[in-house]
Backbone as CSV, one residue per row, in Angstrom:
resi,resn,N_x,N_y,N_z,CA_x,CA_y,CA_z,C_x,C_y,C_z
1,MET,11.450,31.528,3.944,11.575,30.455,4.904,13.067,30.158,5.141
2,ILE,13.339,29.706,6.308,14.696,29.321,6.667,14.976,27.933,6.103
3,THR,16.160,27.745,5.559,16.527,26.442,4.998,17.468,25.696,5.949
4,TYR,17.611,24.411,5.685,18.563,23.594,6.436,19.968,24.160,6.277
5,GLU,20.313,24.568,5.066,21.642,25.144,4.813,21.877,26.396,5.652
6,GLN,20.859,27.237,5.769,20.999,28.448,6.582,21.209,28.092,8.051
7,LEU,20.522,27.058,8.530,20.718,26.630,9.911,22.129,26.069,10.107
8,LEU,22.631,25.358,9.106,24.010,24.862,9.176,24.997,26.025,9.241
9,MET,24.741,27.059,8.460,25.623,28.234,8.475,25.531,28.960,9.815
10,GLU,24.326,29.020,10.387,24.168,29.639,11.710,24.977,28.878,12.750
11,ALA,24.865,27.548,12.708,25.622,26.716,13.649,27.123,26.949,13.468
12,ASP,27.567,26.983,12.230,28.984,27.203,11.928,29.447,28.559,12.465
13,SER,28.606,29.576,12.315,28.978,30.915,12.789,29.109,30.961,14.316
14,LYS,28.487,30.009,15.011,28.577,29.920,16.474,29.695,28.970,16.922
15,GLY,30.457,28.456,15.939,31.545,27.542,16.274,31.082,26.125,16.528
16,LEU,29.880,25.779,16.062,29.351,24.420,16.233,29.702,23.576,15.018
17,LEU,30.104,22.349,15.254,30.420,21.401,14.194,29.224,20.480,14.006
18,THR,28.708,20.399,12.795,27.538,19.574,12.513,27.924,18.458,11.569
19,LYS,27.510,17.241,11.923,27.749,16.076,11.067,26.487,15.240,11.006
20,GLU,26.263,14.654,9.836,25.176,13.689,9.703,25.754,12.323,10.016
21,LYS,25.073,11.597,10.922,25.570,10.312,11.397,24.431,9.304,11.459
22,ASN,24.804,8.053,11.602,23.826,6.989,11.822,23.501,6.938,13.309
23,LEU,22.510,7.701,13.707,22.105,7.732,15.110,21.087,6.620,15.362
24,PRO,21.327,5.775,16.342,20.427,4.637,16.569,19.109,4.998,17.244
25,ILE,19.094,6.047,18.065,17.901,6.320,18.864,17.227,7.631,18.455
26,SER,17.944,8.720,18.511,17.338,10.032,18.280,17.595,10.511,16.855
27,LYS,16.890,11.582,16.495,17.091,12.199,15.188,18.196,13.248,15.230
28,GLY,18.509,13.716,16.433,19.552,14.718,16.575,20.057,14.768,18.001
29,ARG,21.274,15.238,18.129,21.915,15.372,19.449,22.901,16.506,19.407
30,ILE,23.050,17.161,20.544,24.098,18.158,20.679,24.883,17.824,21.935
31,LYS,26.184,17.867,21.811,27.064,17.643,22.955,28.226,18.608,22.794
32,GLY,28.321,19.527,23.751,29.368,20.541,23.644,29.156,21.381,22.404
33,ASN,30.158,21.410,21.541,30.043,22.188,20.306,29.788,21.305,19.086
34,ARG,29.279,20.089,19.316,29.037,19.148,18.218,27.555,18.794,18.119
35,ILE,27.046,18.915,16.903,25.666,18.531,16.628,25.703,17.340,15.678
36,ALA,24.935,16.307,16.023,24.781,15.148,15.145,23.342,15.118,14.657
37,ILE,23.172,14.971,13.355,21.858,14.871,12.723,21.781,13.492,12.070
38,LYS,20.656,12.809,12.284,20.499,11.455,11.761,20.550,11.458,10.238
39,ARG,21.392,10.612,9.716,21.562,10.455,8.278,20.314,9.800,7.686
40,GLY,19.961,10.178,6.479,18.880,9.515,5.759,17.518,10.187,5.869
41,MET,17.431,11.267,6.621,16.162,11.981,6.718,16.024,12.943,5.537
42,SER,14.800,13.387,5.277,14.575,14.391,4.240,15.181,15.721,4.681
43,GLU,15.370,16.606,3.747,15.917,17.934,4.031,15.016,18.675,5.027
44,ILE,13.722,18.518,4.889,12.775,19.196,5.786,12.859,18.608,7.188
45,GLU,12.958,17.287,7.304,13.116,16.664,8.623,14.411,17.140,9.280
46,LYS,15.489,17.170,8.503,16.772,17.618,9.041,16.683,19.067,9.512
47,LYS,15.952,19.893,8.783,15.785,21.295,9.165,15.067,21.406,10.505
48,CYS,14.000,20.633,10.694,13.250,20.680,11.954,14.126,20.226,13.121
49,VAL,14.893,19.164,12.907,15.774,18.641,13.950,16.901,19.629,14.231
50,MET,17.477,20.187,13.198,18.580,21.132,13.374,18.130,22.371,14.142
51,ALA,16.934,22.864,13.857,16.414,24.028,14.585,16.277,23.698,16.071
52,GLU,15.810,22.487,16.377,15.686,22.099,17.784,17.056,21.984,18.449
53,GLU,18.022,21.403,17.756,19.363,21.273,18.337,19.986,22.648,18.572
54,LEU,19.760,23.583,17.662,20.224,24.954,17.901,19.500,25.543,19.109
55,GLY,18.226,25.220,19.247,17.475,25.665,20.415,18.083,25.146,21.701
56,HIS,18.530,23.892,21.685,19.196,23.342,22.873,20.508,24.077,23.139
57,TYR,21.211,24.418,22.075,22.469,25.152,22.235,22.211,26.505,22.906
58,TYR,21.179,27.219,22.448,20.889,28.548,22.975,20.248,28.522,24.357
59,THR,19.482,27.480,24.669,18.682,27.506,25.901,19.075,26.478,26.946
60,GLY,19.870,25.474,26.588,20.126,24.368,27.500,21.502,24.389,28.123
61,THR,21.624,23.526,29.129,22.923,23.331,29.757,23.069,21.864,30.117
62,GLY,24.189,21.298,29.793,24.492,19.937,30.231,23.740,18.845,29.495
63,ASN,23.833,17.651,30.038,23.248,16.448,29.462,21.794,16.331,29.905
64,ILE,20.873,16.311,28.925,19.450,16.213,29.259,18.836,14.923,28.728
65,LEU,19.664,13.918,28.486,19.153,12.661,27.937,18.197,11.944,28.889
66,ASP,18.423,12.060,30.189,17.553,11.408,31.169,16.263,12.218,31.303
67,GLN,15.220,11.799,30.576,13.973,12.545,30.562,13.075,12.234,31.756
68,SER,13.552,11.431,32.707,12.783,11.221,33.936,12.932,12.421,34.875
69,SER,13.893,13.271,34.610,14.128,14.475,35.404,13.245,15.621,34.886
70,VAL,12.523,16.269,35.779,11.673,17.398,35.402,12.509,18.508,34.767
71,SER,13.646,18.792,35.349,14.529,19.828,34.824,14.952,19.515,33.387
72,ASN,15.292,18.268,33.117,15.708,17.874,31.768,14.544,17.964,30.782
73,ARG,13.347,17.592,31.227,12.184,17.689,30.346,11.895,19.146,29.997
74,LYS,12.078,20.043,30.960,11.884,21.468,30.700,12.895,21.961,29.673
75,GLN,14.152,21.549,29.832,15.174,21.980,28.875,14.899,21.420,27.484
76,GLU,14.400,20.191,27.421,14.022,19.605,26.127,12.939,20.464,25.481
77,LEU,11.956,20.861,26.279,10.872,21.697,25.765,11.394,23.046,25.293
78,TYR,12.327,23.647,26.019,12.870,24.941,25.612,13.520,24.869,24.231
79,GLY,14.231,23.785,23.963,14.831,23.607,22.642,13.773,23.506,21.559
80,ARG,12.700,22.801,21.874,11.610,22.664,20.900,10.894,23.983,20.676
81,ILE,10.646,24.711,21.759,9.964,26.009,21.637,10.774,26.940,20.731
82,TYR,12.087,26.940,20.911,12.944,27.750,20.048,12.701,27.376,18.584
83,ALA,12.672,26.077,18.303,12.470,25.609,16.930,11.078,25.991,16.419
84,TYR,10.045,25.817,17.256,8.676,26.182,16.840,8.610,27.646,16.428
85,ASN,9.199,28.501,17.251,9.148,29.934,16.966,10.009,30.321,15.771
86,LYS,11.125,29.652,15.612,12.030,29.974,14.502,11.466,29.524,13.153
87,LEU,10.867,28.329,13.120,10.432,27.774,11.836,8.962,28.032,11.505
88,VAL,8.129,28.269,12.502,6.704,28.492,12.246,6.310,29.873,12.756
89,GLY,6.181,30.021,14.052,5.775,31.295,14.639,4.341,31.666,14.297
90,LEU,3.787,32.543,15.069,2.419,32.992,14.799,2.328,33.699,13.447
91,MET,3.353,34.456,13.100,3.335,35.146,11.805,3.430,34.159,10.643
92,GLY,4.102,33.035,10.856,4.147,32.010,9.811,2.765,31.430,9.549
93,ILE,1.992,31.244,10.618,0.620,30.750,10.462,-0.204,31.760,9.664
94,ILE,-0.022,33.029,9.962,-0.745,34.078,9.223,-0.301,34.111,7.766
95,LYS,0.983,34.002,7.512,1.482,33.985,6.122,0.917,32.799,5.350
96,ALA,0.827,31.637,5.999,0.248,30.460,5.338,-1.216,30.721,5.003
97,HIS,-1.930,31.369,5.910,-3.332,31.733,5.660,-3.421,32.671,4.456
98,LYS,-2.562,33.679,4.409,-2.562,34.623,3.287,-2.209,33.928,1.970
99,HIS,-1.453,32.842,2.083,-1.067,32.062,0.903,-2.182,31.070,0.512
100,HIS,-3.298,31.119,1.218,-4.494,30.295,0.973,-4.298,28.818,1.277
101,CYS,-3.464,28.508,2.237,-3.318,27.117,2.673,-4.623,26.693,3.337
102,GLN,-5.131,25.529,2.951,-6.447,25.079,3.420,-6.379,23.899,4.382
103,SER,-5.218,23.312,4.565,-5.106,22.129,5.425,-3.772,22.170,6.161
104,LEU,-3.647,21.266,7.148,-2.368,21.177,7.865,-1.250,20.776,6.919
105,SER,-1.533,19.851,6.007,-0.464,19.414,5.098,-0.036,20.547,4.169
106,GLU,-0.992,21.339,3.674,-0.629,22.486,2.832,0.152,23.528,3.631
107,THR,-0.262,23.742,4.883,0.427,24.704,5.739,1.852,24.243,6.031
108,ALA,2.012,22.960,6.365,3.354,22.415,6.620,4.221,22.533,5.373
109,GLU,3.655,22.216,4.225,4.417,22.312,2.972,4.833,23.757,2.710
110,TYR,3.909,24.695,2.894,4.223,26.103,2.679,5.330,26.576,3.633
111,LEU,5.233,26.174,4.910,6.215,26.598,5.908,7.511,25.788,5.842
112,GLU,7.498,24.733,5.023,8.660,23.855,4.840,9.071,23.200,6.152
113,VAL,8.079,22.629,6.837,8.290,21.825,8.038,7.510,20.536,7.860
114,THR,7.800,19.542,8.690,7.020,18.319,8.608,5.640,18.566,9.216
115,GLU,4.690,17.754,8.816,3.345,17.888,9.375,3.358,17.602,10.879
116,ASP,4.145,16.607,11.305,4.260,16.309,12.738,4.820,17.505,13.506
117,PHE,5.832,18.161,12.939,6.416,19.339,13.578,5.365,20.437,13.704
118,LEU,4.581,20.656,12.650,3.534,21.673,12.685,2.487,21.327,13.741
119,ILE,2.077,20.084,13.808,1.085,19.659,14.805,1.615,19.906,16.215
120,ASP,2.869,19.550,16.463,3.471,19.792,17.781,3.533,21.285,18.091
121,THR,3.846,22.084,17.074,3.898,23.535,17.244,2.529,24.073,17.640
122,LEU,1.504,23.625,16.932,0.147,24.101,17.217,-0.319,23.661,18.602
123,LYS,0.042,22.452,19.020,-0.294,21.987,20.377,0.371,22.895,21.415
124,TYR,1.623,23.230,21.180,2.331,24.115,22.107,1.665,25.487,22.149
125,TYR,1.363,26.064,20.980,0.745,27.387,20.953,-0.628,27.365,21.633
126,LYS,-1.392,26.290,21.437,-2.695,26.185,22.096,-2.508,26.132,23.613
127,ALA,-1.519,25.364,24.077,-1.254,25.292,25.513,-0.809,26.655,26.053
128,LYS,-0.062,27.390,25.273,0.450,28.695,25.715,-0.616,29.785,25.671
129,TYR,-1.364,29.844,24.551,-2.279,30.958,24.329,-3.752,30.623,24.578
130,GLY,-4.086,29.346,24.693,-5.493,28.966,24.771,-6.020,28.701,23.366
131,ASN,-7.331,28.700,23.212,-7.932,28.364,21.917,-7.791,29.456,20.870
132,VAL,-7.519,30.695,21.323,-7.483,31.841,20.415,-6.369,32.788,20.844
133,VAL,-5.698,33.385,19.852,-4.713,34.424,20.136,-4.844,35.521,19.083
134,SER,-4.671,36.760,19.512,-4.699,37.906,18.604,-3.279,38.414,18.421
135,ILE,-2.950,38.735,17.179,-1.651,39.323,16.876,-1.846,40.279,15.706
136,ASP,-1.332,41.478,15.870,-1.523,42.534,14.882,-3.009,42.645,14.553
137,ASN,-3.378,42.484,13.309,-4.766,42.629,12.884,-5.407,41.269,12.597
138,TYR,-4.938,40.228,13.289,-5.401,38.859,13.025,-5.773,38.154,14.317
139,VAL,-6.680,37.212,14.179,-7.029,36.310,15.267,-6.753,34.897,14.759
140,ILE,-5.965,34.152,15.522,-5.660,32.760,15.167,-6.451,31.867,16.107
141,TYR,-7.217,30.945,15.527,-7.996,29.968,16.286,-7.270,28.626,16.238
142,PHE,-7.141,27.987,17.376,-6.531,26.661,17.439,-7.587,25.569,17.586
143,GLU,-8.801,25.944,17.980,-9.912,25.004,18.132,-11.141,25.589,17.465
144,PRO,-12.002,24.823,16.861,-11.953,23.370,16.753,-10.910,22.897,15.725
145,CYS,-10.443,23.819,14.874,-9.340,23.505,13.973,-8.602,24.818,13.715
146,LEU,-7.456,24.747,13.111,-6.666,25.939,12.850,-7.408,26.865,11.898
147,GLY,-7.498,28.125,12.297,-8.134,29.122,11.442,-7.563,30.492,11.737
148,VAL,-7.589,31.359,10.738,-7.090,32.721,10.894,-8.165,33.664,10.383
149,LEU,-8.439,34.691,11.163,-9.411,35.700,10.806,-8.701,37.046,10.757
150,GLU,-8.840,37.729,9.634,-8.265,39.066,9.513,-9.327,40.070,9.940
151,LEU,-8.952,40.935,10.881,-9.885,41.938,11.365,-9.889,43.134,10.422
152,ALA,-11.034,43.772,10.304,-11.170,44.901,9.370,-10.425,46.117,9.826
């Protein structure tokens, strides 16, 4: 699994400066080459936020704070999608299944993400793929609940 420290090193390798700050509204922000992460969160929360901020760095342009703009909402989503794929991914769901995770909380713990982050990831994947997706020799079900079936 990717750690918060590894994400910090990735940001550093891209010339991004990361600081933990007392942010009043959001959990994270990126402006230019500076990333701010809200102080006082758990390491796992910081990792989820940092992955999204890196996603904004890779996929976004300009100030997207005004979420009344469709364009800004799309860019916000692109940053999140980057984080979902980097920290969970379809293969992460399969690995959690192979590790015998039986619930969302066990899966989130195994993947080292927050349960809310995992739920948002699964909602996105369901919207993208529908109720079922096949990958390699596996079928992942998103409805009626998360399930993985290994094909013979």
